[in-house]
Amino acid sequence: MSFFTDGPRERPLFPVREQELFGYEGRPWTGPPADHIVPALLPWATPLGRSERTIVALRAVEVWPEAMTLRIAVYSRDRMDGAPLVAHRRIPDYNSLLVGVLFPDGGRASSETVSVPSAGEPHEPVLRVEDAGGSEFHYEHAVFVWPLPSAGPLKVIVQWLDREIPETHTKLDGGRLRAAALDAGELWPGLPKRPGNGVAMRQIAAEANEAPAGPGLPQRLPRRATGE
């Protein structure tokens, strides 16, 4: 008699408690609130730096109520080794691909340092490299930046010495970024808040109250969410 082919056996059923999405925890510096908000999209496709064999480009900007995600793409004529291409390191590699932002008021952040989400609001801007993917000849990074800049030029800075790309500055319109934040849409208004300190976004909760579901498109967030 075979151990594995002795006919079907009944499997015990274990109850699985429902997973419930709690309300937005309101810490915009920890990362993009993608579970709760549809960002406004600015299709600002522009080169950020280039050499004979490599182009680093901004493909688009996703604008959240108080932050943004830069969609940065890398294109190469020859094979690129290693992934991700942009990475936070305890000891910066200044020959690798570096990304930074310089705010109109002089605030700055870059991929040179390790960026760890904090419970309290940071005193300095945050830049954190999120998900990435691609091929040997094309790669794309999501670079999260908090907060939104004030009106004026926000500079996006790239450097990749291994690929002959010097430090290159590109200006984005901070006023347009702040205006676009008004069009970010909240998906689930009225969700109950998570009990406790609110750090986790999801929690197993069979007893959670059902949130009212509004028909139609996501609602526009209130103007106060942008700080204006």
PDB file of N, CA, C and O in Angstrom, residues 40-84:
ATOM      1  N   ALA A  40      -2.506  61.010  -6.810  1.00  0.00           N
ATOM      2  CA  ALA A  40      -2.539  61.759  -8.069  1.00  0.00           C
ATOM      3  C   ALA A  40      -1.280  61.405  -8.859  1.00  0.00           C
ATOM      4  O   ALA A  40      -0.224  61.146  -8.275  1.00  0.00           O
ATOM      5  N   LEU A  41      -1.394  61.373 -10.173  1.00  0.00           N
ATOM      6  CA  LEU A  41      -0.273  60.977 -11.014  1.00  0.00           C
ATOM      7  C   LEU A  41       0.161  62.148 -11.887  1.00  0.00           C
ATOM      8  O   LEU A  41      -0.628  62.700 -12.650  1.00  0.00           O
ATOM      9  N   LEU A  42       1.426  62.524 -11.760  1.00  0.00           N
ATOM     10  CA  LEU A  42       2.016  63.535 -12.634  1.00  0.00           C
ATOM     11  C   LEU A  42       2.957  62.821 -13.607  1.00  0.00           C
ATOM     12  O   LEU A  42       4.004  62.310 -13.200  1.00  0.00           O
ATOM     13  N   PRO A  43       2.620  62.751 -14.891  1.00  0.00           N
ATOM     14  CA  PRO A  43       3.450  62.015 -15.856  1.00  0.00           C
ATOM     15  C   PRO A  43       4.645  62.843 -16.317  1.00  0.00           C
ATOM     16  O   PRO A  43       4.815  63.133 -17.506  1.00  0.00           O
ATOM     17  N   TRP A  44       5.503  63.194 -15.369  1.00  0.00           N
ATOM     18  CA  TRP A  44       6.677  64.025 -15.670  1.00  0.00           C
ATOM     19  C   TRP A  44       7.831  63.140 -16.122  1.00  0.00           C
ATOM     20  O   TRP A  44       8.698  62.788 -15.325  1.00  0.00           O
ATOM     21  N   ALA A  45       7.828  62.755 -17.369  1.00  0.00           N
ATOM     22  CA  ALA A  45       8.898  61.919 -17.897  1.00  0.00           C
ATOM     23  C   ALA A  45      10.050  62.810 -18.352  1.00  0.00           C
ATOM     24  O   ALA A  45       9.896  63.608 -19.282  1.00  0.00           O
ATOM     25  N   THR A  46      11.192  62.678 -17.682  1.00  0.00           N
ATOM     26  CA  THR A  46      12.334  63.530 -18.015  1.00  0.00           C
ATOM     27  C   THR A  46      13.631  62.840 -17.621  1.00  0.00           C
ATOM     28  O   THR A  46      13.678  62.132 -16.602  1.00  0.00           O
ATOM     29  N   PRO A  47      14.710  62.991 -18.397  1.00  0.00           N
ATOM     30  CA  PRO A  47      16.002  62.423 -17.993  1.00  0.00           C
ATOM     31  C   PRO A  47      16.525  63.117 -16.733  1.00  0.00           C
ATOM     32  O   PRO A  47      16.412  64.325 -16.578  1.00  0.00           O
ATOM     33  N   LEU A  48      17.111  62.334 -15.856  1.00  0.00           N
ATOM     34  CA  LEU A  48      17.737  62.869 -14.650  1.00  0.00           C
ATOM     35  C   LEU A  48      19.254  62.844 -14.747  1.00  0.00           C
ATOM     36  O   LEU A  48      19.931  63.602 -14.062  1.00  0.00           O
ATOM     37  N   GLY A  49      19.785  61.968 -15.575  1.00  0.00           N
ATOM     38  CA  GLY A  49      21.224  61.865 -15.776  1.00  0.00           C
ATOM     39  C   GLY A  49      21.486  60.850 -16.878  1.00  0.00           C
ATOM     40  O   GLY A  49      20.716  59.906 -17.053  1.00  0.00           O
ATOM     41  N   ARG A  50      22.568  61.052 -17.623  1.00  0.00           N
ATOM     42  CA  ARG A  50      22.841  60.117 -18.709  1.00  0.00           C
ATOM     43  C   ARG A  50      24.314  60.102 -19.069  1.00  0.00           C
ATOM     44  O   ARG A  50      25.056  61.058 -18.806  1.00  0.00           O
ATOM     45  N   SER A  51      24.721  58.988 -19.647  1.00  0.00           N
ATOM     46  CA  SER A  51      26.060  58.830 -20.211  1.00  0.00           C
ATOM     47  C   SER A  51      25.891  58.115 -21.552  1.00  0.00           C
ATOM     48  O   SER A  51      24.765  57.902 -22.018  1.00  0.00           O
ATOM     49  N   GLU A  52      27.004  57.730 -22.160  1.00  0.00           N
ATOM     50  CA  GLU A  52      26.932  57.096 -23.474  1.00  0.00           C
ATOM     51  C   GLU A  52      26.152  55.786 -23.448  1.00  0.00           C
ATOM     52  O   GLU A  52      25.466  55.446 -24.408  1.00  0.00           O
ATOM     53  N   ARG A  53      26.201  55.073 -22.319  1.00  0.00           N
ATOM     54  CA  ARG A  53      25.568  53.759 -22.284  1.00  0.00           C
ATOM     55  C   ARG A  53      24.436  53.623 -21.278  1.00  0.00           C
ATOM     56  O   ARG A  53      23.797  52.570 -21.199  1.00  0.00           O
ATOM     57  N   THR A  54      24.123  54.679 -20.517  1.00  0.00           N
ATOM     58  CA  THR A  54      23.124  54.572 -19.456  1.00  0.00           C
ATOM     59  C   THR A  54      22.290  55.839 -19.374  1.00  0.00           C
ATOM     60  O   THR A  54      22.821  56.947 -19.518  1.00  0.00           O
ATOM     61  N   ILE A  55      20.993  55.677 -19.135  1.00  0.00           N
ATOM     62  CA  ILE A  55      20.085  56.800 -18.890  1.00  0.00           C
ATOM     63  C   ILE A  55      19.337  56.533 -17.594  1.00  0.00           C
ATOM     64  O   ILE A  55      18.779  55.451 -17.394  1.00  0.00           O
ATOM     65  N   VAL A  56      19.345  57.511 -16.692  1.00  0.00           N
ATOM     66  CA  VAL A  56      18.509  57.490 -15.490  1.00  0.00           C
ATOM     67  C   VAL A  56      17.411  58.525 -15.718  1.00  0.00           C
ATOM     68  O   VAL A  56      17.702  59.690 -16.015  1.00  0.00           O
ATOM     69  N   ALA A  57      16.145  58.111 -15.608  1.00  0.00           N
ATOM     70  CA  ALA A  57      15.041  58.998 -15.969  1.00  0.00           C
ATOM     71  C   ALA A  57      13.946  58.951 -14.921  1.00  0.00           C
ATOM     72  O   ALA A  57      13.733  57.921 -14.253  1.00  0.00           O
ATOM     73  N   LEU A  58      13.260  60.070 -14.775  1.00  0.00           N
ATOM     74  CA  LEU A  58      12.029  60.122 -13.989  1.00  0.00           C
ATOM     75  C   LEU A  58      10.886  59.744 -14.914  1.00  0.00           C
ATOM     76  O   LEU A  58      10.678  60.387 -15.942  1.00  0.00           O
ATOM     77  N   ARG A  59      10.153  58.696 -14.567  1.00  0.00           N
ATOM     78  CA  ARG A  59       9.064  58.243 -15.420  1.00  0.00           C
ATOM     79  C   ARG A  59       7.743  58.900 -15.038  1.00  0.00           C
ATOM     80  O   ARG A  59       6.918  59.201 -15.896  1.00  0.00           O
ATOM     81  N   ALA A  60       7.523  59.125 -13.736  1.00  0.00           N
ATOM     82  CA  ALA A  60       6.294  59.745 -13.246  1.00  0.00           C
ATOM     83  C   ALA A  60       6.467  60.054 -11.765  1.00  0.00           C
ATOM     84  O   ALA A  60       7.408  59.575 -11.121  1.00  0.00           O
ATOM     85  N   VAL A  61       5.541  60.860 -11.229  1.00  0.00           N
ATOM     86  CA  VAL A  61       5.506  61.142  -9.789  1.00  0.00           C
ATOM     87  C   VAL A  61       4.110  60.806  -9.282  1.00  0.00           C
ATOM     88  O   VAL A  61       3.112  61.300  -9.807  1.00  0.00           O
ATOM     89  N   GLU A  62       4.033  59.929  -8.289  1.00  0.00           N
ATOM     90  CA  GLU A  62       2.790  59.660  -7.590  1.00  0.00           C
ATOM     91  C   GLU A  62       2.739  60.598  -6.382  1.00  0.00           C
ATOM     92  O   GLU A  62       3.666  60.603  -5.566  1.00  0.00           O
ATOM     93  N   VAL A  63       1.660  61.369  -6.276  1.00  0.00           N
ATOM     94  CA  VAL A  63       1.565  62.373  -5.215  1.00  0.00           C
ATOM     95  C   VAL A  63       0.513  61.935  -4.203  1.00  0.00           C
ATOM     96  O   VAL A  63      -0.664  61.769  -4.536  1.00  0.00           O
ATOM     97  N   TRP A  64       0.970  61.720  -2.983  1.00  0.00           N
ATOM     98  CA  TRP A  64       0.088  61.391  -1.864  1.00  0.00           C
ATOM     99  C   TRP A  64      -0.311  62.681  -1.165  1.00  0.00           C
ATOM    100  O   TRP A  64       0.218  63.758  -1.491  1.00  0.00           O
ATOM    101  N   PRO A  65      -1.225  62.637  -0.204  1.00  0.00           N
ATOM    102  CA  PRO A  65      -1.643  63.879   0.459  1.00  0.00           C
ATOM    103  C   PRO A  65      -0.498  64.669   1.089  1.00  0.00           C
ATOM    104  O   PRO A  65      -0.515  65.896   1.104  1.00  0.00           O
ATOM    105  N   GLU A  66       0.536  63.988   1.618  1.00  0.00           N
ATOM    106  CA  GLU A  66       1.628  64.694   2.279  1.00  0.00           C
ATOM    107  C   GLU A  66       3.007  64.178   1.874  1.00  0.00           C
ATOM    108  O   GLU A  66       3.998  64.498   2.535  1.00  0.00           O
ATOM    109  N   ALA A  67       3.077  63.406   0.819  1.00  0.00           N
ATOM    110  CA  ALA A  67       4.347  62.829   0.386  1.00  0.00           C
ATOM    111  C   ALA A  67       4.254  62.513  -1.102  1.00  0.00           C
ATOM    112  O   ALA A  67       3.244  62.805  -1.752  1.00  0.00           O
ATOM    113  N   MET A  68       5.311  61.914  -1.636  1.00  0.00           N
ATOM    114  CA  MET A  68       5.311  61.550  -3.061  1.00  0.00           C
ATOM    115  C   MET A  68       6.207  60.345  -3.281  1.00  0.00           C
ATOM    116  O   MET A  68       7.071  60.028  -2.458  1.00  0.00           O
ATOM    117  N   THR A  69       5.971  59.665  -4.394  1.00  0.00           N
ATOM    118  CA  THR A  69       6.807  58.553  -4.823  1.00  0.00           C
ATOM    119  C   THR A  69       7.349  58.873  -6.203  1.00  0.00           C
ATOM    120  O   THR A  69       6.576  59.084  -7.144  1.00  0.00           O
ATOM    121  N   LEU A  70       8.677  58.948  -6.320  1.00  0.00           N
ATOM    122  CA  LEU A  70       9.326  59.172  -7.598  1.00  0.00           C
ATOM    123  C   LEU A  70       9.531  57.827  -8.280  1.00  0.00           C
ATOM    124  O   LEU A  70      10.163  56.923  -7.713  1.00  0.00           O
ATOM    125  N   ARG A  71       9.008  57.676  -9.484  1.00  0.00           N
ATOM    126  CA  ARG A  71       9.217  56.467 -10.265  1.00  0.00           C
ATOM    127  C   ARG A  71      10.440  56.694 -11.152  1.00  0.00           C
ATOM    128  O   ARG A  71      10.377  57.392 -12.160  1.00  0.00           O
ATOM    129  N   ILE A  72      11.557  56.116 -10.734  1.00  0.00           N
ATOM    130  CA  ILE A  72      12.833  56.351 -11.401  1.00  0.00           C
ATOM    131  C   ILE A  72      13.236  55.101 -12.164  1.00  0.00           C
ATOM    132  O   ILE A  72      13.330  54.006 -11.594  1.00  0.00           O
ATOM    133  N   ALA A  73      13.453  55.260 -13.471  1.00  0.00           N
ATOM    134  CA  ALA A  73      13.799  54.140 -14.343  1.00  0.00           C
ATOM    135  C   ALA A  73      15.242  54.279 -14.819  1.00  0.00           C
ATOM    136  O   ALA A  73      15.733  55.394 -15.022  1.00  0.00           O
ATOM    137  N   VAL A  74      15.903  53.148 -14.998  1.00  0.00           N
ATOM    138  CA  VAL A  74      17.273  53.094 -15.508  1.00  0.00           C
ATOM    139  C   VAL A  74      17.269  52.255 -16.782  1.00  0.00           C
ATOM    140  O   VAL A  74      16.710  51.156 -16.802  1.00  0.00           O
ATOM    141  N   TYR A  75      17.878  52.786 -17.835  1.00  0.00           N
ATOM    142  CA  TYR A  75      17.975  52.097 -19.118  1.00  0.00           C
ATOM    143  C   TYR A  75      19.455  51.971 -19.487  1.00  0.00           C
ATOM    144  O   TYR A  75      20.217  52.922 -19.333  1.00  0.00           O
ATOM    145  N   SER A  76      19.839  50.790 -19.978  1.00  0.00           N
ATOM    146  CA  SER A  76      21.245  50.555 -20.279  1.00  0.00           C
ATOM    147  C   SER A  76      21.406  49.858 -21.628  1.00  0.00           C
ATOM    148  O   SER A  76      20.595  49.001 -22.008  1.00  0.00           O
ATOM    149  N   ARG A  77      22.473  50.225 -22.351  1.00  0.00           N
ATOM    150  CA  ARG A  77      22.797  49.560 -23.606  1.00  0.00           C
ATOM    151  C   ARG A  77      23.527  48.245 -23.381  1.00  0.00           C
ATOM    152  O   ARG A  77      23.581  47.398 -24.275  1.00  0.00           O
ATOM    153  N   ASP A  78      24.128  48.063 -22.220  1.00  0.00           N
ATOM    154  CA  ASP A  78      24.791  46.809 -21.891  1.00  0.00           C
ATOM    155  C   ASP A  78      24.228  46.265 -20.584  1.00  0.00           C
ATOM    156  O   ASP A  78      23.456  46.922 -19.895  1.00  0.00           O
ATOM    157  N   ARG A  79      24.613  45.078 -20.255  1.00  0.00           N
ATOM    158  CA  ARG A  79      24.054  44.377 -19.102  1.00  0.00           C
ATOM    159  C   ARG A  79      24.435  45.072 -17.803  1.00  0.00           C
ATOM    160  O   ARG A  79      25.590  45.414 -17.591  1.00  0.00           O
ATOM    161  N   MET A  80      23.428  45.262 -16.942  1.00  0.00           N
ATOM    162  CA  MET A  80      23.659  45.843 -15.619  1.00  0.00           C
ATOM    163  C   MET A  80      23.771  44.719 -14.600  1.00  0.00           C
ATOM    164  O   MET A  80      22.945  43.803 -14.584  1.00  0.00           O
ATOM    165  N   ASP A  81      24.784  44.792 -13.758  1.00  0.00           N
ATOM    166  CA  ASP A  81      25.001  43.769 -12.735  1.00  0.00           C
ATOM    167  C   ASP A  81      24.450  44.251 -11.403  1.00  0.00           C
ATOM    168  O   ASP A  81      24.624  45.401 -11.022  1.00  0.00           O
ATOM    169  N   GLY A  82      23.812  43.336 -10.708  1.00  0.00           N
ATOM    170  CA  GLY A  82      23.373  43.637  -9.350  1.00  0.00           C
ATOM    171  C   GLY A  82      22.018  44.303  -9.302  1.00  0.00           C
ATOM    172  O   GLY A  82      21.638  45.042 -10.204  1.00  0.00           O
ATOM    173  N   ALA A  83      21.276  44.024  -8.244  1.00  0.00           N
ATOM    174  CA  ALA A  83      19.980  44.630  -8.008  1.00  0.00           C
ATOM    175  C   ALA A  83      19.697  44.579  -6.512  1.00  0.00           C
ATOM    176  O   ALA A  83      20.100  43.636  -5.840  1.00  0.00           O
ATOM    177  N   PRO A  84      19.027  45.573  -5.946  1.00  0.00           N
ATOM    178  CA  PRO A  84      18.589  46.797  -6.612  1.00  0.00           C
ATOM    179  C   PRO A  84      19.752  47.730  -6.940  1.00  0.00           C
ATOM    180  O   PRO A  84      20.822  47.609  -6.355  1.00  0.00           O
TER     181      PRO A  84
END
